[in-house]
Amino acid sequence: MTSRFRRGVSWLGCAAVLVLAAGCAREPGNGSGGTADGGVVHVVCGGTEEWCAATTAQFSKATGLRADFVRLSSGEALARIKAGKGNAEFDVWYGGPADGYAAGAAEGMLEAYVSPNAGAIPARYKDASGLWTGVYVGALGFCANPKLLREAGAEVPDSWADLLDPLLAKDIGIAHPSTSGTAYTALWTQVLLAGGDQGKALEYMRRLHPNVLQYTKSGAAPAQMTARGEVAVGVIFSHDCVAAKEAGFPDLVVSFPTEGTGYETGGVALVRGAKNPESGRKFIDWALTVEAQEIGPTVKSYQFPTNPGAKVSDKVVDLGTIKLIEYDAVAAGAAKTALNRRFDAEVAQAPKS
């Protein structure tokens, strides 16, 4: 009896030690400082569903590492990463405007990583400390349905002022800047055109408000609204309108405001606390290559690649032919939360009469 009891106590003691050790041991890859991980990359992706799928599939084929993705708009991605602080849901953030990345970096949500492949990317398209690196550039513009414009008695818009025409009442599609990086780019563009005066920028948006049919969640959605004839004009990144034309709506017209327009630098970044940091870094390395940046046009994503060696599709807008404003993603990111709150309170909730 005594011998059995002692053996039982001895076994229980060892089991307790093992449980405690397991509880205290650090899970491999559980943190950006880890060197081992699960050989998988969980990506929150801000591109189109097709682009995200093609990119993660090609990465897996090229590297042998597994990759999966969740497609979210910029504001949604930022919120999900923030919600996962301390227990990261994603390893990498990929796609979507860099001002969202700048906002996330300011809140400690991203881990600096200077990829050996980042040297090929021009300085204006990356954060010097490696908090994010650009993978594409997209110019903000207008997507017009000429048939609906004719019916309204309006012309294809070529200025921000044109969008205020009463003839376009409830005939414009644009996303909400809290959820959409596209819409926030449009809002910050107004700030820059107003010489940095946020009040004047919001006044423009208040004047535009009666002409907006609805504020969508996704920045690309107004292209589909325009294509389906729900609105006459969508305010979107021009490549989304080109994609809609390619998808069977050839009559759509892309135009750009003569006053100047903003642009996005679509980024890639390592999430702080990533459970698979080594695989995440490998994904970032690969995302900056020519191979990765030439995937877009194969799935109707016509952004300008940041790697100078990548082939540029003839369907990509020539950035040298349009008037681009100096878009500081860091400044835009710093103002993002407060400015979006003001937009929601002062513009989106206002009556349209």
Coordinates of C-alpha atoms in Angstrom, one line a residue:
M1 CA 0.0 0.0 0.0
T2 CA 2.8 2.4 1.0
S3 CA 4.8 1.5 -2.1
R4 CA 1.8 2.1 -4.4
F5 CA 1.0 5.4 -2.6
R6 CA 4.5 6.6 -3.0
R7 CA 4.6 5.7 -6.7
G8 CA 1.3 7.5 -7.2
V9 CA 2.6 10.6 -5.5
S10 CA 5.7 10.5 -7.6
W11 CA 3.7 10.2 -10.8
L12 CA 1.4 13.0 -9.9
G13 CA 4.4 15.2 -9.0
C14 CA 6.0 14.6 -12.3
A15 CA 2.7 15.3 -14.1
A16 CA 2.3 18.5 -12.3
V17 CA 5.9 19.6 -13.2
L18 CA 5.1 18.8 -16.8
V19 CA 1.9 20.8 -16.8
L20 CA 3.6 23.7 -15.2
A21 CA 6.5 23.6 -17.6
A22 CA 4.1 23.4 -20.5
G23 CA 2.2 26.4 -19.2
C24 CA 5.3 28.5 -18.7
A25 CA 7.1 27.5 -21.9
R26 CA 6.9 30.0 -24.8
E27 CA 5.0 28.7 -27.8
P28 CA 7.4 28.7 -30.8
G29 CA 6.8 31.7 -32.9
N30 CA 4.5 33.4 -30.4
G31 CA 6.0 36.8 -30.7
S32 CA 8.0 38.8 -33.3
G33 CA 11.2 37.8 -31.6
G34 CA 10.7 34.1 -32.2
T35 CA 12.8 32.2 -34.7
A36 CA 10.5 29.2 -35.1
D37 CA 6.9 29.1 -36.3
G38 CA 4.3 26.9 -37.9
G39 CA 5.4 27.4 -41.5
V40 CA 2.2 29.2 -42.3
V41 CA 1.3 32.9 -42.9
H42 CA -2.0 34.3 -41.8
V43 CA -2.6 37.4 -44.0
V44 CA -5.1 40.2 -43.6
C45 CA -5.4 41.4 -47.2
G46 CA -6.7 44.7 -48.5
G47 CA -6.8 44.0 -52.2
T48 CA -9.5 42.4 -54.2
E49 CA -10.6 38.8 -53.3
E50 CA -9.1 37.6 -56.5
W51 CA -5.7 39.4 -56.0
C52 CA -5.4 38.2 -52.4
A53 CA -6.2 34.6 -53.5
A54 CA -3.8 34.6 -56.4
T55 CA -1.0 36.2 -54.4
T56 CA -1.2 33.8 -51.4
A57 CA -1.4 30.8 -53.8
Q58 CA 1.6 31.9 -55.7
F59 CA 3.6 32.6 -52.5
S60 CA 2.9 29.0 -51.4
K61 CA 3.9 27.6 -54.7
A62 CA 7.1 29.7 -54.8
T63 CA 8.2 29.0 -51.2
G64 CA 6.5 25.8 -50.0
L65 CA 5.0 27.7 -47.1
R66 CA 1.3 27.7 -46.4
A67 CA -0.7 30.9 -46.6
D68 CA -4.2 31.9 -46.0
F69 CA -6.0 35.3 -46.0
V70 CA -9.0 37.2 -44.8
R71 CA -10.0 40.1 -47.1
L72 CA -10.9 43.3 -45.3
S73 CA -11.1 47.0 -46.1
S74 CA -8.4 49.2 -44.6
G75 CA -10.4 50.4 -41.6
E76 CA -11.7 46.9 -40.8
A77 CA -8.1 45.5 -41.0
L78 CA -6.9 48.1 -38.6
A79 CA -9.6 47.4 -36.2
R80 CA -9.1 43.6 -36.3
I81 CA -5.3 43.9 -35.8
K82 CA -5.9 46.3 -32.9
A83 CA -8.4 43.8 -31.4
G84 CA -5.7 41.1 -31.6
K85 CA -3.0 42.9 -29.7
G86 CA -1.5 40.5 -27.3
N87 CA -2.9 37.5 -29.2
A88 CA -2.3 38.3 -32.8
E89 CA -4.8 36.8 -35.3
F90 CA -2.7 37.7 -38.3
D91 CA 1.0 37.6 -39.2
V92 CA 1.1 40.0 -42.1
W93 CA -1.0 42.9 -43.3
Y94 CA -0.9 43.1 -47.1
G95 CA -2.6 45.7 -49.4
G96 CA -4.5 48.9 -48.6
P97 CA -3.3 52.5 -48.3
A98 CA -0.2 53.2 -46.3
D99 CA -1.9 55.8 -44.1
G100 CA -3.7 52.9 -42.4
Y101 CA -0.3 51.3 -41.8
A102 CA 1.0 54.5 -40.4
A103 CA -1.9 54.8 -38.0
G104 CA -1.4 51.2 -36.9
A105 CA 2.4 51.7 -36.4
A106 CA 1.7 54.8 -34.2
E107 CA -0.4 52.5 -31.9
G108 CA 2.3 49.8 -31.7
M109 CA 0.5 47.4 -33.9
L110 CA 3.3 46.7 -36.4
E111 CA 6.8 45.3 -36.1
A112 CA 9.7 47.0 -38.0
Y113 CA 11.3 44.8 -40.6
V114 CA 13.6 46.0 -43.4
S115 CA 13.5 43.3 -46.0
P116 CA 16.7 42.6 -48.0
N117 CA 14.5 43.2 -51.0
A118 CA 13.3 46.6 -49.9
G119 CA 16.4 48.2 -51.4
A120 CA 14.7 47.9 -54.8
I121 CA 11.7 50.0 -53.7
P122 CA 12.0 53.8 -54.1
A123 CA 12.2 55.7 -50.8
R124 CA 8.9 57.5 -51.3
Y125 CA 7.1 54.2 -51.3
K126 CA 8.3 52.9 -47.9
D127 CA 8.8 53.7 -44.3
A128 CA 12.5 54.1 -43.6
S129 CA 12.5 52.1 -40.5
G130 CA 10.7 49.2 -42.1
L131 CA 7.3 49.5 -40.4
W132 CA 5.7 49.1 -43.9
T133 CA 6.9 48.8 -47.4
G134 CA 5.0 49.7 -50.6
V135 CA 4.0 47.0 -53.1
Y136 CA 1.8 49.1 -55.5
V137 CA 0.5 52.6 -56.2
G138 CA -3.0 53.5 -57.1
A139 CA -4.3 57.0 -58.2
L140 CA -7.7 58.3 -56.9
G141 CA -10.1 59.2 -59.6
F142 CA -13.7 59.1 -60.9
C143 CA -15.5 56.3 -62.6
A144 CA -18.4 57.6 -64.7
N145 CA -21.4 56.0 -66.4
P146 CA -21.9 58.2 -69.5
K147 CA -25.5 57.0 -70.1
L148 CA -26.7 58.1 -66.6
L149 CA -24.8 61.4 -66.9
R150 CA -26.5 62.2 -70.2
E151 CA -29.9 61.4 -68.6
A152 CA -29.0 63.8 -65.7
G153 CA -27.8 66.5 -68.2
A154 CA -24.3 66.4 -66.7
E155 CA -20.8 65.9 -68.1
V156 CA -18.1 63.5 -67.2
P157 CA -16.5 65.1 -64.2
D158 CA -12.9 66.3 -64.4
S159 CA -12.8 68.3 -61.2
W160 CA -13.7 68.0 -57.5
A161 CA -16.0 70.9 -58.0
D162 CA -18.0 69.0 -60.7
L163 CA -19.1 66.5 -58.1
L164 CA -21.0 69.3 -56.3
D165 CA -23.4 69.8 -59.3
P166 CA -27.0 69.6 -58.1
L167 CA -27.7 67.6 -61.2
L168 CA -25.9 64.7 -59.5
A169 CA -28.1 64.6 -56.4
K170 CA -27.9 61.1 -54.9
D171 CA -26.0 60.0 -58.0
I172 CA -22.5 59.6 -56.5
G173 CA -21.0 56.5 -54.9
I174 CA -18.2 56.8 -52.3
A175 CA -17.2 54.7 -49.3
H176 CA -17.1 55.7 -45.7
P177 CA -13.5 56.7 -44.6
S178 CA -13.8 54.9 -41.3
T179 CA -13.9 51.5 -43.1
S180 CA -12.4 52.3 -46.5
G181 CA -8.8 53.4 -47.2
T182 CA -10.0 54.6 -50.6
A183 CA -12.5 57.0 -49.0
Y184 CA -10.0 58.2 -46.5
T185 CA -7.6 59.0 -49.3
A186 CA -10.4 61.1 -50.8
L187 CA -11.0 62.9 -47.5
W188 CA -7.3 63.6 -46.9
T189 CA -6.9 64.8 -50.4
Q190 CA -9.5 67.5 -49.6
V191 CA -7.4 68.4 -46.5
L192 CA -4.3 68.9 -48.7
L193 CA -6.2 70.8 -51.4
A194 CA -7.4 73.1 -48.6
G195 CA -3.9 73.8 -47.5
G196 CA -4.1 71.5 -44.5
D197 CA -7.4 73.0 -43.2
Q198 CA -9.5 70.0 -42.0
G199 CA -12.5 72.3 -41.4
K200 CA -12.5 73.4 -45.0
A201 CA -12.1 69.8 -46.1
L202 CA -15.1 68.7 -44.1
E203 CA -17.1 71.6 -45.5
Y204 CA -16.4 70.3 -49.0
M205 CA -17.6 66.8 -47.9
R206 CA -20.7 68.4 -46.4
R207 CA -21.5 70.0 -49.7
L208 CA -20.9 66.7 -51.5
H209 CA -23.1 64.8 -49.0
P210 CA -26.5 65.5 -50.7
N211 CA -25.1 64.0 -53.9
V212 CA -24.0 60.8 -52.3
L213 CA -26.4 57.9 -52.6
Q214 CA -24.8 55.9 -49.8
Y215 CA -21.5 55.5 -48.1
T216 CA -20.3 51.9 -48.8
K217 CA -18.1 49.8 -46.6
S218 CA -15.7 48.9 -49.4
G219 CA -13.8 51.4 -51.4
A220 CA -14.2 49.4 -54.6
A221 CA -17.9 49.0 -54.3
P222 CA -18.8 52.3 -56.0
A223 CA -17.3 50.9 -59.3
Q224 CA -19.8 48.2 -59.3
M225 CA -22.6 50.6 -58.4
T226 CA -21.6 52.8 -61.4
A227 CA -21.4 49.8 -63.6
R228 CA -24.9 48.5 -62.6
G229 CA -26.4 52.0 -63.1
E230 CA -27.1 52.7 -59.5
V231 CA -25.1 55.9 -59.6
A232 CA -23.6 58.1 -62.3
V233 CA -20.2 58.6 -60.7
G234 CA -18.1 56.6 -58.3
V235 CA -15.1 58.1 -56.4
I236 CA -12.6 55.3 -56.3
F237 CA -9.0 54.3 -57.2
S238 CA -8.9 54.3 -61.0
H239 CA -7.7 50.7 -61.2
D240 CA -11.0 49.6 -59.8
C241 CA -12.9 51.3 -62.6
V242 CA -10.5 49.7 -65.1
A243 CA -11.3 46.3 -63.6
A244 CA -15.0 47.0 -63.9
K245 CA -14.6 47.9 -67.6
E246 CA -12.7 44.6 -68.1
A247 CA -15.4 42.7 -66.3
G248 CA -18.0 43.6 -69.0
F249 CA -18.8 47.3 -68.7
P250 CA -16.6 48.9 -71.4
D251 CA -18.6 52.1 -71.5
L252 CA -17.4 53.3 -68.1
V253 CA -15.1 56.3 -68.3
V254 CA -12.1 57.0 -66.0
S255 CA -11.3 60.6 -65.3
F256 CA -9.1 62.6 -62.9
P257 CA -9.6 65.9 -61.1
T258 CA -7.6 68.8 -62.6
E259 CA -7.1 70.4 -59.1
G260 CA -5.0 67.4 -58.2
T261 CA -5.7 64.0 -56.7
G262 CA -4.4 61.8 -54.0
Y263 CA -2.9 58.3 -54.3
E264 CA -2.4 55.2 -52.2
T265 CA 0.8 53.3 -51.6
G266 CA -0.4 49.8 -50.9
G267 CA 1.7 48.3 -48.2
V268 CA 2.9 45.2 -46.6
A269 CA 3.9 44.9 -42.9
L270 CA 4.7 42.4 -40.2
V271 CA 2.1 42.4 -37.4
R272 CA 3.5 42.9 -33.9
G273 CA 3.3 39.7 -31.9
A274 CA 2.9 37.6 -35.0
K275 CA 2.7 33.9 -34.2
N276 CA 4.6 33.0 -37.4
P277 CA 7.2 35.8 -37.7
E278 CA 9.8 34.1 -39.8
S279 CA 7.2 33.0 -42.3
G280 CA 5.7 36.5 -42.2
R281 CA 9.1 38.0 -43.0
K282 CA 9.5 35.5 -45.9
F283 CA 6.1 36.7 -47.2
I284 CA 7.2 40.3 -47.1
D285 CA 10.5 39.4 -48.9
W286 CA 8.5 37.7 -51.6
A287 CA 5.9 40.5 -51.9
L288 CA 8.6 42.9 -52.9
T289 CA 9.8 40.8 -55.8
V290 CA 9.1 41.2 -59.5
E291 CA 7.3 37.9 -59.5
A292 CA 4.8 39.0 -56.9
Q293 CA 4.2 42.4 -58.3
E294 CA 3.4 41.1 -61.7
I295 CA 0.5 39.1 -60.4
G296 CA -2.0 42.0 -60.3
P297 CA -2.9 42.3 -64.0
T298 CA -3.5 38.6 -64.3
V299 CA -6.5 39.0 -62.0
K300 CA -7.6 42.5 -63.2
S301 CA -5.8 44.5 -60.5
Y302 CA -4.1 47.3 -62.4
Q303 CA -2.1 49.1 -59.8
F304 CA 1.4 50.5 -60.6
P305 CA 4.1 48.2 -59.1
T306 CA 6.7 49.7 -56.8
N307 CA 9.5 47.4 -57.9
P308 CA 11.0 49.2 -60.9
G309 CA 11.8 45.8 -62.5
A310 CA 8.2 44.7 -62.7
K311 CA 6.4 44.9 -66.0
V312 CA 3.7 47.6 -66.1
S313 CA 0.5 46.6 -67.8
D314 CA -0.8 49.0 -70.5
K315 CA -4.0 49.2 -68.6
V316 CA -2.2 50.8 -65.6
V317 CA -2.6 54.6 -65.5
D318 CA 0.5 56.6 -66.4
L319 CA 1.1 58.5 -63.2
G320 CA 3.0 61.1 -65.1
T321 CA -0.1 62.1 -67.0
I322 CA -2.2 63.2 -64.0
K323 CA -1.7 65.8 -61.4
L324 CA -0.8 64.1 -58.1
I325 CA -0.7 66.0 -54.8
E326 CA 2.1 65.4 -52.3
Y327 CA 0.5 62.7 -50.2
D328 CA 2.2 62.2 -46.8
A329 CA 1.0 58.8 -45.5
V330 CA 2.4 59.4 -42.0
A331 CA 0.6 62.7 -41.6
A332 CA -2.6 61.2 -43.0
G333 CA -2.3 58.2 -40.6
A334 CA -1.7 60.5 -37.6
A335 CA -4.9 62.3 -38.3
K336 CA -7.0 59.3 -39.3
T337 CA -8.9 58.5 -36.2
A338 CA -9.9 62.0 -35.1
L339 CA -10.7 63.1 -38.7
N340 CA -12.9 60.1 -39.3
R341 CA -14.8 60.8 -36.1
R342 CA -15.4 64.3 -37.3
F343 CA -16.5 63.1 -40.7
D344 CA -19.0 60.7 -39.1
A345 CA -20.4 63.4 -36.8
E346 CA -20.4 66.4 -39.1
V347 CA -21.0 64.8 -42.5
A348 CA -22.3 61.3 -42.7
Q349 CA -25.1 61.8 -40.2
A350 CA -26.3 65.1 -41.6
P351 CA -29.6 65.2 -43.4
K352 CA -29.5 65.4 -47.2
S353 CA -32.3 67.8 -47.7

